[in-house]
Backbone as a printed PyTorch tensor [residue, N CA C, xyz], in Angstrom:
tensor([[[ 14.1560,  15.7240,  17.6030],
         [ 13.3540,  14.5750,  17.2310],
         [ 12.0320,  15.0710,  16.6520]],

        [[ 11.4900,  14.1510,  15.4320],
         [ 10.2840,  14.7340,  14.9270],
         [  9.4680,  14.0560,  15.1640]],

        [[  8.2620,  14.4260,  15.3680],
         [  6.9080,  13.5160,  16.2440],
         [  6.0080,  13.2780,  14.9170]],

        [[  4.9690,  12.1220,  14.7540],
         [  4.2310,  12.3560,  13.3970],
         [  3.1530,  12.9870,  14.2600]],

        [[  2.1580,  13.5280,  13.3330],
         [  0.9160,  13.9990,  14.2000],
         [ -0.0420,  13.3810,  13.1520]],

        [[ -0.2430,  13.8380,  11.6540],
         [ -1.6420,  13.2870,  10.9580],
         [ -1.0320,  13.3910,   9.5640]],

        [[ -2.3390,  12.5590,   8.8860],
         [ -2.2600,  13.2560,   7.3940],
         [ -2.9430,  14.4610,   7.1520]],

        [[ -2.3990,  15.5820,   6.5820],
         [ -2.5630,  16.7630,   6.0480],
         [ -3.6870,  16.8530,   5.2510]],

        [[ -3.2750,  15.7840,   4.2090],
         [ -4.4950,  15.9760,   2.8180],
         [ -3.3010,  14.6840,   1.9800]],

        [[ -4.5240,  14.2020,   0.9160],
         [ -3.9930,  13.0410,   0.1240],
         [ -4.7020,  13.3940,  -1.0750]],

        [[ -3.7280,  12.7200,  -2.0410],
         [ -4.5270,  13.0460,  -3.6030],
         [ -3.8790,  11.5820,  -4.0610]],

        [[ -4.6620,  10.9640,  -5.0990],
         [ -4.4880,   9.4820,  -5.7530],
         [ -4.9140,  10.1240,  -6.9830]],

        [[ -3.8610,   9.2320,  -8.1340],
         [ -3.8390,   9.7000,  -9.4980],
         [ -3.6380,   8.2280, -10.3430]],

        [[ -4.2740,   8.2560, -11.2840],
         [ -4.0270,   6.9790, -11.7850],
         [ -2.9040,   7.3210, -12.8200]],

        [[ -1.9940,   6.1730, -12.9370],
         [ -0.7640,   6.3250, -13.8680],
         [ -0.7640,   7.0450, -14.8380]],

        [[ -0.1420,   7.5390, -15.0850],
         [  0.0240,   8.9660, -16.4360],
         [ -0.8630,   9.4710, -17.0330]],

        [[ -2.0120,  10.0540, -15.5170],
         [ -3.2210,  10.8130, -15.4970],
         [ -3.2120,  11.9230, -14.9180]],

        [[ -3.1340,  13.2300, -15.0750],
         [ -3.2250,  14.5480, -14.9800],
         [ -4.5130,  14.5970, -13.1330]],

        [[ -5.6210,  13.9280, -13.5320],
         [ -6.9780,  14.2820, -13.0560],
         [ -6.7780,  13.0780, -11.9240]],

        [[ -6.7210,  13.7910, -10.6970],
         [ -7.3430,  13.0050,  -9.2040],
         [ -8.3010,  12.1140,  -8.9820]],

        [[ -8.4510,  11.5200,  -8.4170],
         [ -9.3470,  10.2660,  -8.2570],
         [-10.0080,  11.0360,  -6.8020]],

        [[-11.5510,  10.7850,  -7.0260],
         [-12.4660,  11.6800,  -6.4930],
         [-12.8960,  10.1260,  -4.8360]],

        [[-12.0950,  10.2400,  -4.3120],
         [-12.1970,   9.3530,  -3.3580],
         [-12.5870,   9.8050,  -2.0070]],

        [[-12.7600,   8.7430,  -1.2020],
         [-13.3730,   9.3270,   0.2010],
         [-12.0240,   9.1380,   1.0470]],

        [[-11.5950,   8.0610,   1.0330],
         [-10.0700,   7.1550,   1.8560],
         [ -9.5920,   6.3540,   0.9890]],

        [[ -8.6500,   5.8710,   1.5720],
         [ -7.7360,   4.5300,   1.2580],
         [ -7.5220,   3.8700,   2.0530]],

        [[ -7.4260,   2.9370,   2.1240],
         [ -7.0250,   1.6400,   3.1780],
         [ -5.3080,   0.5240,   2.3280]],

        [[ -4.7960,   1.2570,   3.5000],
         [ -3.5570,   0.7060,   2.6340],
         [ -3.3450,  -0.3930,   3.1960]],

        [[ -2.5550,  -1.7440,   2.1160],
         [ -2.3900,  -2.6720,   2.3260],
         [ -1.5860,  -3.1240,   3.7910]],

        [[ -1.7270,  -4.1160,   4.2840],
         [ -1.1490,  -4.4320,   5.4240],
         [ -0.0940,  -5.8420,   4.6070]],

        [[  1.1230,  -6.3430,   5.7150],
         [  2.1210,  -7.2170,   5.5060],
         [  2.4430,  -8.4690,   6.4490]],

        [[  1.7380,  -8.9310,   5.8800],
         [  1.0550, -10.4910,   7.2740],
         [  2.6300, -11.5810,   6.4940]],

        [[  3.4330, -11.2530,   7.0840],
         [  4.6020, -12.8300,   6.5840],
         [  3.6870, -14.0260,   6.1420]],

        [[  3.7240, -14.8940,   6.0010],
         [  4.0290, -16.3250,   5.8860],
         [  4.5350, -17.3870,   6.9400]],

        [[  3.2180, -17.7600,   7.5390],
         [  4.4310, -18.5350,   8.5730],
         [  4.1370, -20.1040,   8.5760]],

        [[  4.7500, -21.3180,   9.1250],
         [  4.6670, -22.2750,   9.0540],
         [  4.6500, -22.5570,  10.6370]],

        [[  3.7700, -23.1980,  11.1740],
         [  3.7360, -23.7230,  12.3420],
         [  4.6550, -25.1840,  12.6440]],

        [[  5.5560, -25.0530,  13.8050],
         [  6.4970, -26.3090,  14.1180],
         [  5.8470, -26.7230,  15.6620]],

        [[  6.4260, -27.3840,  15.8830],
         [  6.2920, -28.3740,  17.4020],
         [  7.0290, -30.0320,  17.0730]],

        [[  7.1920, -30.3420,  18.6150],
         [  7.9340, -31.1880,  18.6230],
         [  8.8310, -31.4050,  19.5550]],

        [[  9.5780, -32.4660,  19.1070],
         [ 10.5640, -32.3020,  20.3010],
         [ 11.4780, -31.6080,  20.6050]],

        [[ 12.1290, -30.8750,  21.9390],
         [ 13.0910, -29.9140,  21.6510],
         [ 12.3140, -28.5580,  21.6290]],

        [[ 10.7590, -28.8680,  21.2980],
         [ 10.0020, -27.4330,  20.8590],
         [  8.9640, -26.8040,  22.3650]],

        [[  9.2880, -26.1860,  22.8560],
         [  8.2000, -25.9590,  24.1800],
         [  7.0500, -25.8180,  23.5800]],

        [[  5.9240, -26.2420,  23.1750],
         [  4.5820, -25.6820,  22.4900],
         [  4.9400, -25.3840,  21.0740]],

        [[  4.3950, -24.4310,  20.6170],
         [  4.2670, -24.0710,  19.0340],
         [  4.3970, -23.2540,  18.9800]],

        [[  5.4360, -22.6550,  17.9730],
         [  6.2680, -21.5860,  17.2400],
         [  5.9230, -21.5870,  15.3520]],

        [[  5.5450, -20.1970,  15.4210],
         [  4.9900, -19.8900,  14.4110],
         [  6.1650, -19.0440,  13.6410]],

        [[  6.8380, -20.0390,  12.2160],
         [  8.2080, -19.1170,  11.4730],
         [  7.7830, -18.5600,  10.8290]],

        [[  8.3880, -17.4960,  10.4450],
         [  8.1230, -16.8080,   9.6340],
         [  8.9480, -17.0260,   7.9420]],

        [[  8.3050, -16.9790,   7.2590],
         [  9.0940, -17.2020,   5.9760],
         [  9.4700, -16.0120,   5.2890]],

        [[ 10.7410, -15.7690,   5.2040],
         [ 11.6090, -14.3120,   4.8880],
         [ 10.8740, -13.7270,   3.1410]],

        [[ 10.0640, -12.5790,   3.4460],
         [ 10.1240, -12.0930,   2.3690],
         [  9.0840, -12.5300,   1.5370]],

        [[  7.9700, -13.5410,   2.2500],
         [  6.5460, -14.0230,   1.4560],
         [  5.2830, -13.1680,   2.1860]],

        [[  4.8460, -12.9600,   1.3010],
         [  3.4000, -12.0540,   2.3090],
         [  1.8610, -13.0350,   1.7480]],

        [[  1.1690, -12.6010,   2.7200],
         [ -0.3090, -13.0410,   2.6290],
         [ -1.0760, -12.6360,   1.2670]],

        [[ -1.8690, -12.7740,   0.5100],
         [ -2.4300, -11.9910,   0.2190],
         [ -2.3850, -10.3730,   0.7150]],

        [[ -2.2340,  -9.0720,   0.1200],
         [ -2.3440,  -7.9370,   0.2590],
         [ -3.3580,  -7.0970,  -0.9400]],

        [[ -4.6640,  -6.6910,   0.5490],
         [ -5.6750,  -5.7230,  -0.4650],
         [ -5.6860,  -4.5540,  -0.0940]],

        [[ -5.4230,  -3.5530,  -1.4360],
         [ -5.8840,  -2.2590,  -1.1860],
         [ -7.1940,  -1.7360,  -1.3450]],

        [[ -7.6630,  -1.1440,  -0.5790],
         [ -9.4190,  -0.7060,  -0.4180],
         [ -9.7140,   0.8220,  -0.7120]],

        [[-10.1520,   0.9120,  -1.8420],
         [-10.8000,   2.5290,  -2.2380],
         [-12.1580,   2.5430,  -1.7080]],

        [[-12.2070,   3.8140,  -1.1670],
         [-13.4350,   3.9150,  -0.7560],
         [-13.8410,   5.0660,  -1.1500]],

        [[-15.2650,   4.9730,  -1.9410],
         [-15.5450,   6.1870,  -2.7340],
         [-16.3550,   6.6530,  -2.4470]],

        [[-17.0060,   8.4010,  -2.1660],
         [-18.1020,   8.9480,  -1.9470],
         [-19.3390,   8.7270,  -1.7430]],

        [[-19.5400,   8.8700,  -3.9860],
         [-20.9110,   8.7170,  -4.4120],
         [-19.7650,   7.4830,  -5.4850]],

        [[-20.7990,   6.9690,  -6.7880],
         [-20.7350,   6.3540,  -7.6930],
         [-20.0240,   7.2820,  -9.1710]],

        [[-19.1340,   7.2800,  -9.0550],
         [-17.9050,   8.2250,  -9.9610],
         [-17.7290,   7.0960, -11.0210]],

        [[-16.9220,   7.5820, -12.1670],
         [-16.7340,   6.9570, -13.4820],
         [-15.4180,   6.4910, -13.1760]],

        [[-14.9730,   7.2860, -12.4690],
         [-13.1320,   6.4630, -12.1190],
         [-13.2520,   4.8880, -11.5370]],

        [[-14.2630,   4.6430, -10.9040],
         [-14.4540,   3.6010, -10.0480],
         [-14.6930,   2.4560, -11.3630]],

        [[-15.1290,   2.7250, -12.1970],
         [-15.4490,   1.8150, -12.7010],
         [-13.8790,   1.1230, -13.6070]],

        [[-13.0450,   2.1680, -14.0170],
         [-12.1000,   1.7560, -14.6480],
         [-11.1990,   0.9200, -13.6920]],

        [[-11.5530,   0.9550, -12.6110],
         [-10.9920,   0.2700, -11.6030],
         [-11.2260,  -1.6500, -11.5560]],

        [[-12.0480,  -1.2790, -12.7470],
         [-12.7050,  -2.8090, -12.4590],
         [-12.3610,  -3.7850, -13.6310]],

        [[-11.4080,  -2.6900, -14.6920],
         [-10.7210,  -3.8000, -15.7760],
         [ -9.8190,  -4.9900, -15.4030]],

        [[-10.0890,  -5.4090, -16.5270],
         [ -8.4530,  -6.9660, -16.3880],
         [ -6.6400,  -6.3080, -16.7570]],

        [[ -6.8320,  -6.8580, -15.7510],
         [ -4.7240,  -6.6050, -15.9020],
         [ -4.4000,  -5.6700, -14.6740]],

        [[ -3.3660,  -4.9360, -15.0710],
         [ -2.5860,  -4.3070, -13.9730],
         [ -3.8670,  -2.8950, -14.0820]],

        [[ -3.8020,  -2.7640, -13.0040],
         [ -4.2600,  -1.2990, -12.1740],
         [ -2.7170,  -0.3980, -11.7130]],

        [[ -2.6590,   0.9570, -12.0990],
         [ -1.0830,   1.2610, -11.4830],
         [ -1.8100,   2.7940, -10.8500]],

        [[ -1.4980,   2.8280,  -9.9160],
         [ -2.0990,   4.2760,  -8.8810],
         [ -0.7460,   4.6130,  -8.2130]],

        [[ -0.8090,   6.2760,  -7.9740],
         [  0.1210,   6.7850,  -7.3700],
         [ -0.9130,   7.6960,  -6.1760]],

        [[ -0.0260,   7.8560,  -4.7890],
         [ -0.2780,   8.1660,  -4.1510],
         [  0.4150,   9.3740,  -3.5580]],

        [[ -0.1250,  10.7560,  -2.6670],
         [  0.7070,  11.2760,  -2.0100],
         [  0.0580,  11.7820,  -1.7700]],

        [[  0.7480,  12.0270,  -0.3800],
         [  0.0660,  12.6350,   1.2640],
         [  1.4260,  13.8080,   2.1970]],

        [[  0.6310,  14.1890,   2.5800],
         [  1.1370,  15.6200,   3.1820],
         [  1.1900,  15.0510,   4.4480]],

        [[  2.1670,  14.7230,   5.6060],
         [  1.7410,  14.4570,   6.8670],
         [  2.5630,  15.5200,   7.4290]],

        [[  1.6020,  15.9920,   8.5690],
         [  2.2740,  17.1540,   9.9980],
         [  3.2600,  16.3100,  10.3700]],

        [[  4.2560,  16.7690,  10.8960],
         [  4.9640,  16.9210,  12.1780],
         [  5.5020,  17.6110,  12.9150]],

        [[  6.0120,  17.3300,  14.2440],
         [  6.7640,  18.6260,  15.2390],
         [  7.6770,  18.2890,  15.6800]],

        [[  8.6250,  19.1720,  15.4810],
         [ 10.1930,  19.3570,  16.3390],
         [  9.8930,  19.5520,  17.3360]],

        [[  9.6740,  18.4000,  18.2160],
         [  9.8650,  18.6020,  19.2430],
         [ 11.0820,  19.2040,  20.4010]],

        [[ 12.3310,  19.4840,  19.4780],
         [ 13.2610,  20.1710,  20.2260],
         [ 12.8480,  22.0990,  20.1450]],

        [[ 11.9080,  22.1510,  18.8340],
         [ 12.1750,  23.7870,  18.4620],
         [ 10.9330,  24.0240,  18.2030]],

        [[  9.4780,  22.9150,  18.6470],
         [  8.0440,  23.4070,  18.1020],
         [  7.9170,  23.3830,  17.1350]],

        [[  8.5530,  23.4190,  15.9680],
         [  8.2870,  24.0100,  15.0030],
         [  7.2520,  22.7890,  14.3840]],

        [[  6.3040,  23.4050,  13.8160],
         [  5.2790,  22.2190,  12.8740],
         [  5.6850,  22.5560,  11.6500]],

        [[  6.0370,  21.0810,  11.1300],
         [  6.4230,  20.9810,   9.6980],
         [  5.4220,  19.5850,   9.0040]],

        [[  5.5060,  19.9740,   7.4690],
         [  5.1390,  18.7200,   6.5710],
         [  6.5300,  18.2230,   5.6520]],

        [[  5.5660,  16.8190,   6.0140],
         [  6.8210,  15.9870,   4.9070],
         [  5.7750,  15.2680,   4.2490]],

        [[  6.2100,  14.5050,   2.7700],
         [  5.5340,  14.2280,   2.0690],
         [  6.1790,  12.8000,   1.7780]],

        [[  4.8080,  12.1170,   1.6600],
         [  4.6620,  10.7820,   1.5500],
         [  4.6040,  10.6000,   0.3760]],

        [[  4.9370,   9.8620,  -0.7280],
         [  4.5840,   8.9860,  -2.7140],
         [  4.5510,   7.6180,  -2.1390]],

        [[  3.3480,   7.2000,  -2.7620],
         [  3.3930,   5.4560,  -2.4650],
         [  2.7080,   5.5140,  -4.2840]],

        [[  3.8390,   4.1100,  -4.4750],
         [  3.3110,   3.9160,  -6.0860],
         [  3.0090,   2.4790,  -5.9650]],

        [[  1.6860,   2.0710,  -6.2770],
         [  1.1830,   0.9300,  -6.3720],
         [  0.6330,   0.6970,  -7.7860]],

        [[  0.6350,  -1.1560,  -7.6700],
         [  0.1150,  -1.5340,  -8.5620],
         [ -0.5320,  -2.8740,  -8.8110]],

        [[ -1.5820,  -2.6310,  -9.1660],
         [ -2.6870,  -4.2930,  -8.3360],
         [ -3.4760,  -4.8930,  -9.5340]],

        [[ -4.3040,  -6.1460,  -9.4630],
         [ -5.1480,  -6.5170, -10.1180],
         [ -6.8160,  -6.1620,  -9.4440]],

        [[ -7.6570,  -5.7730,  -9.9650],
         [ -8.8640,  -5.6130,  -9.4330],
         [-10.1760,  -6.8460,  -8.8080]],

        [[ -9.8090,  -6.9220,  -7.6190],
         [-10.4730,  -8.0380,  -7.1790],
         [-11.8560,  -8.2220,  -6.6380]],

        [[-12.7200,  -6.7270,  -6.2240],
         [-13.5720,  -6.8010,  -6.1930],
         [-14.5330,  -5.3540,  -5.7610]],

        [[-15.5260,  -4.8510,  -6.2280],
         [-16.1010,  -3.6550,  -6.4010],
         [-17.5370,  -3.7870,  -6.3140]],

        [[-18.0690,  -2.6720,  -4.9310],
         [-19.4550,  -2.9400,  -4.3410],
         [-19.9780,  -1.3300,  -4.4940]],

        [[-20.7810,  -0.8130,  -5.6340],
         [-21.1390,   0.3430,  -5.5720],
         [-21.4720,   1.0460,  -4.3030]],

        [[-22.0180,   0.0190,  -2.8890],
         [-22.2600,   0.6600,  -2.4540],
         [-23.9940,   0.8310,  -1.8140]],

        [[-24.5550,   1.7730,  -1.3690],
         [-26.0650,   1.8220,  -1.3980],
         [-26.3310,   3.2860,  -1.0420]],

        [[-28.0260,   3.1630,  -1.9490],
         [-28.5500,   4.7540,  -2.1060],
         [-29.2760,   5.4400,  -0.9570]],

        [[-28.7460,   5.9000,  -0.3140],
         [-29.5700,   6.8020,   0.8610],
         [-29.7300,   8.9400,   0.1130]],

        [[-30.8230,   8.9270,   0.8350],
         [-30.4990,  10.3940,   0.9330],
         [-29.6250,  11.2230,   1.7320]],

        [[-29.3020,  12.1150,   1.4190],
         [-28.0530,  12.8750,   2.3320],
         [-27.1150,  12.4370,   2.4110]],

        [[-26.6860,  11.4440,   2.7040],
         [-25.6030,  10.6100,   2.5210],
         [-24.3240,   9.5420,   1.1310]],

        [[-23.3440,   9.2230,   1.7690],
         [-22.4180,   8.9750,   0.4450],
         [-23.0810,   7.7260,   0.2210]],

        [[-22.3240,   6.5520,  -0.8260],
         [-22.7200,   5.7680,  -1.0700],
         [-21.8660,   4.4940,   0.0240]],

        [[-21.1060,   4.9920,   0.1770],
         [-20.3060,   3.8210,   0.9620],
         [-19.7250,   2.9380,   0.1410]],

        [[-19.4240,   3.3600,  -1.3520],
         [-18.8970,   2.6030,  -2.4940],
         [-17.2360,   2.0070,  -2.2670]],

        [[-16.9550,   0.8060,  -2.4650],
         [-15.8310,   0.1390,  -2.4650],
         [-14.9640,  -0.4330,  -3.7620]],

        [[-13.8220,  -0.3020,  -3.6360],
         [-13.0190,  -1.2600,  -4.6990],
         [-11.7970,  -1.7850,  -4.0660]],

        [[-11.6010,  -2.8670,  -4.2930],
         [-10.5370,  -3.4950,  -3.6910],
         [ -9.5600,  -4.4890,  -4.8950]],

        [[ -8.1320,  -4.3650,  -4.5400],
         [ -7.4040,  -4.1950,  -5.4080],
         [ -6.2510,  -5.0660,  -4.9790]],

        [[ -5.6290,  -5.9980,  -5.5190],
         [ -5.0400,  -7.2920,  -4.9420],
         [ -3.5530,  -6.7230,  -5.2350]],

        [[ -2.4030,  -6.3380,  -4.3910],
         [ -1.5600,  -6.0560,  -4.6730],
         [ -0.3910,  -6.8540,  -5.3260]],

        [[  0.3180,  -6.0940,  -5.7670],
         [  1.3840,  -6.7050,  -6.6530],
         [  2.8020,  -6.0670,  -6.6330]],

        [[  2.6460,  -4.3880,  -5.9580],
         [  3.9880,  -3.8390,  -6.3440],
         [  3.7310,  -2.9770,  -5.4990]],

        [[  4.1660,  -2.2690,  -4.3490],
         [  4.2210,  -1.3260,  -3.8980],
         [  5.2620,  -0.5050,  -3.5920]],

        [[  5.9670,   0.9490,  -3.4170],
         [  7.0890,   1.6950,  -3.1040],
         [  6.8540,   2.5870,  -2.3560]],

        [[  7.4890,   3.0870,  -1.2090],
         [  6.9120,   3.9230,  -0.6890],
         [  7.5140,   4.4240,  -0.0740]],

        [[  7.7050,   6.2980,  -0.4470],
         [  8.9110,   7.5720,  -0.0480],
         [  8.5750,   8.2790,   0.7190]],

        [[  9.4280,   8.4320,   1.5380],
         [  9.5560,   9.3210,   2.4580],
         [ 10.3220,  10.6460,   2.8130]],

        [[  9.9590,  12.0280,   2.0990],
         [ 10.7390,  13.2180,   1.8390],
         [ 11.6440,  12.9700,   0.8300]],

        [[ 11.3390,  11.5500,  -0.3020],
         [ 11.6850,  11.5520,  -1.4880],
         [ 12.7130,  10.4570,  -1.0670]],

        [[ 12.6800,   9.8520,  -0.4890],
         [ 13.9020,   8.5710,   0.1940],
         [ 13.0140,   7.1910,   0.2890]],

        [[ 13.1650,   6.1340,  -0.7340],
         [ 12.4520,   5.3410,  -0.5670],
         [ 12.7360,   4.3070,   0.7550]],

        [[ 11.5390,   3.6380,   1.6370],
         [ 11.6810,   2.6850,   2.7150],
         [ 11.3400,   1.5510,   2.5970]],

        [[ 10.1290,   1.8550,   1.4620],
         [ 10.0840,   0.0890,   1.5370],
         [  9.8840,  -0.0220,  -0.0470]],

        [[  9.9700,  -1.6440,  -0.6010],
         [  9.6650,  -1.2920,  -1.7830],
         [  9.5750,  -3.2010,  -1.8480]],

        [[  8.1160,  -3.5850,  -2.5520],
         [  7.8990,  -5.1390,  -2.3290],
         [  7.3150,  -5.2790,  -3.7660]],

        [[  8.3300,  -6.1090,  -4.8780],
         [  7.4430,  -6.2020,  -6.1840],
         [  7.4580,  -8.2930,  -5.7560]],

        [[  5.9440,  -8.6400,  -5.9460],
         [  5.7780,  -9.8240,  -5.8110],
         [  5.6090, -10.4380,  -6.8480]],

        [[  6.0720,  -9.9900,  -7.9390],
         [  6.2150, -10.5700,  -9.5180],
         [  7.3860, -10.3910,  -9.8820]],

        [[  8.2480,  -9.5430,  -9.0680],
         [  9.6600,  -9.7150,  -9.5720],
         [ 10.5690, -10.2410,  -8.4720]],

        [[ 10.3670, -10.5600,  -7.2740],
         [ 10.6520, -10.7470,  -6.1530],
         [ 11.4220,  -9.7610,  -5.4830]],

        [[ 11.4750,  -8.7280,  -5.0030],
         [ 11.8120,  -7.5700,  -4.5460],
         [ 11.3490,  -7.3140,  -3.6670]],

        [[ 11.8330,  -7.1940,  -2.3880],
         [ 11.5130,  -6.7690,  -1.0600],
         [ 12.9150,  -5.9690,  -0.6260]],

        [[ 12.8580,  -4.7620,  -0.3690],
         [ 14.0180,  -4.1610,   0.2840],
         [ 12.9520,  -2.9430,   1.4390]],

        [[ 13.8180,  -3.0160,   2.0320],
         [ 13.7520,  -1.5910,   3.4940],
         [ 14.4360,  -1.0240,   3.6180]],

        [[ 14.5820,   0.6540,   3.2890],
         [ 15.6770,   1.3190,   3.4010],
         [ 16.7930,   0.9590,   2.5660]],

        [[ 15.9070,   0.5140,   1.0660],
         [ 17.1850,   0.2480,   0.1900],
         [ 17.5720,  -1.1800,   0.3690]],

        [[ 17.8100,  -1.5870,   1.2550],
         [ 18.5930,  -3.3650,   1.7090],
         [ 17.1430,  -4.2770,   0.7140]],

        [[ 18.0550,  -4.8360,   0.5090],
         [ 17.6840,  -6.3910,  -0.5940],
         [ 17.2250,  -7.0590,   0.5720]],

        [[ 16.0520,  -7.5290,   1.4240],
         [ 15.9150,  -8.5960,   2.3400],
         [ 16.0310, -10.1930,   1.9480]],

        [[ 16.0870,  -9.9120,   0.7480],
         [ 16.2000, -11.1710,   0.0170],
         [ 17.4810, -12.0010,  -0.6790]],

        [[ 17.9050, -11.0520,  -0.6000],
         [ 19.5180, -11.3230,  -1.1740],
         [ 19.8880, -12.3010,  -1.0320]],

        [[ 20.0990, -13.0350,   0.1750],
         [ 20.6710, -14.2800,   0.2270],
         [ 19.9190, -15.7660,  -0.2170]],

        [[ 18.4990, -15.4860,  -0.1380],
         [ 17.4620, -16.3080,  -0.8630],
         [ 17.4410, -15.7490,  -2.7930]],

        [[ 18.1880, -15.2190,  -2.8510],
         [ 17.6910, -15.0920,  -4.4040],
         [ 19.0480, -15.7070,  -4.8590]],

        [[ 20.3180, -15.6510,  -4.3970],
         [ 21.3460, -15.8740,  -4.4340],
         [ 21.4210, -17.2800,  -4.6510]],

        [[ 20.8010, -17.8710,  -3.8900],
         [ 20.5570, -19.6890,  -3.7980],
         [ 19.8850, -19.8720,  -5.3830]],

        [[ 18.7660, -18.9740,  -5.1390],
         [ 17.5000, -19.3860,  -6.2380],
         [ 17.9690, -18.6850,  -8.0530]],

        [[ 19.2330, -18.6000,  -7.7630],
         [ 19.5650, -18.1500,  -8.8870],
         [ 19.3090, -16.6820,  -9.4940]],

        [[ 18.8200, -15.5780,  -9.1340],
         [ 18.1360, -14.6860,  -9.5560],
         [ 19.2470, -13.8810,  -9.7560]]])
C-alpha cells in the first residue's frame, strides 16, 4: 500500500508556453454539488439532494510573490488555459521505499478577479488572481481521475461518464 506524504515541488505553465509562471501557491478549485432542499411529509426534517453532476461556482486562486508581468495576462477576456504539475512523495509502506508520482492538472477558466496585493518591505506582496473555472482534468502517474468540462457537460471519474444517463434523456 502507498501512503501520500506531500507535494515535492509544482511548476504552472500557461498553454503552449515554454516559461513557468513565477508563483507563490495555488489554491485548487473545490466541488460543492448542487443541492435542493426537500421536507414534508414522509420527510423526517430536511434533506439536502444533491443534483448529479452540477457544481457551485468553482475558483481557482494564484497567489503570487511580488507583482510579475504573468499576472497581468491573467486578467484578459476569454478563456485562460494553465497546465499544472506536481511531484508528490510517497511510501511503500510494505518495502519503505519513498517514491514520487506525478500529478498534470489541465485547467481552464475565465478571469474573475485580481488584487496586486500590498507594498511592505522585506516581504512578498500577497498578490492574488482568481479564475472562474470551466474545464478541469486531472492525472495521476499519467491515468486520468477526474475530468469536469462545464461547457461541454463532462463529468467522468476514473474514466466513467457520471452523466450518462442524464445526457441520454437530454439528448447529447
Amino acid at each position: 500500500m502507498e501512503i501520500p506524504l506531500k507535494t515535492i515541488d509544482f511548476s504552472v505553465f500557461e498553454e503552449g508556453k515554454a516559461d513557468r509562471l513565477a508563483t507563490a501557491n495555488i489554491e485548487l478549485p473545490g466541488f460543492e454539488t448542487l443541492t435542493t432542499e426537500i421536507s414534508g411529509a414522509g420527510v423526517m426534517g430536511i434533506i439536502e439532494v444533491p443534483s448529479p453532476g452540477q457544481f457551485a461556482s468553482q475558483t481557482l486562486t494564484i497567489n503570487w510573490n511580488v507583482i510579475v508581468r504573468q499576472a497581468f495576462s491573467m486578467m484578459k477576456s476569454g478563456q485562460i488555459a494553465l497546465e499544472f504539475r506536481s511531484a508528490q512523495q510517497i511510501v511503500d509502506n510494505t518495502s519503505g521505499a519513498v517514491l514520487a508520482e506525478g500529478i498534470k492538472i489541465t485547467f481552464r477558466g475565465l478571469s474573475k478577479n485580481s488584487n496586486l496585493g500590498s507594498l511592505a518591505k522585506n516581504e512578498s506582496t500577497g498578490g492574488t488572481t482568481e479564475l472562474e473555472m470551466t474545464y478541469i482534468k486531472i492525472f495521476i502517474d499519467g491515468v486520468a481521475v477526474l475530468e469536469v468540462d462545464k461547457l461541454a457537460y463532462v463529468f467522468r471519474i476514473n474514466g466513467e461518464d457520471q452523466n450518462s444517463d442524464i445526457k441520454k434523456i437530454l439528448g447529447y
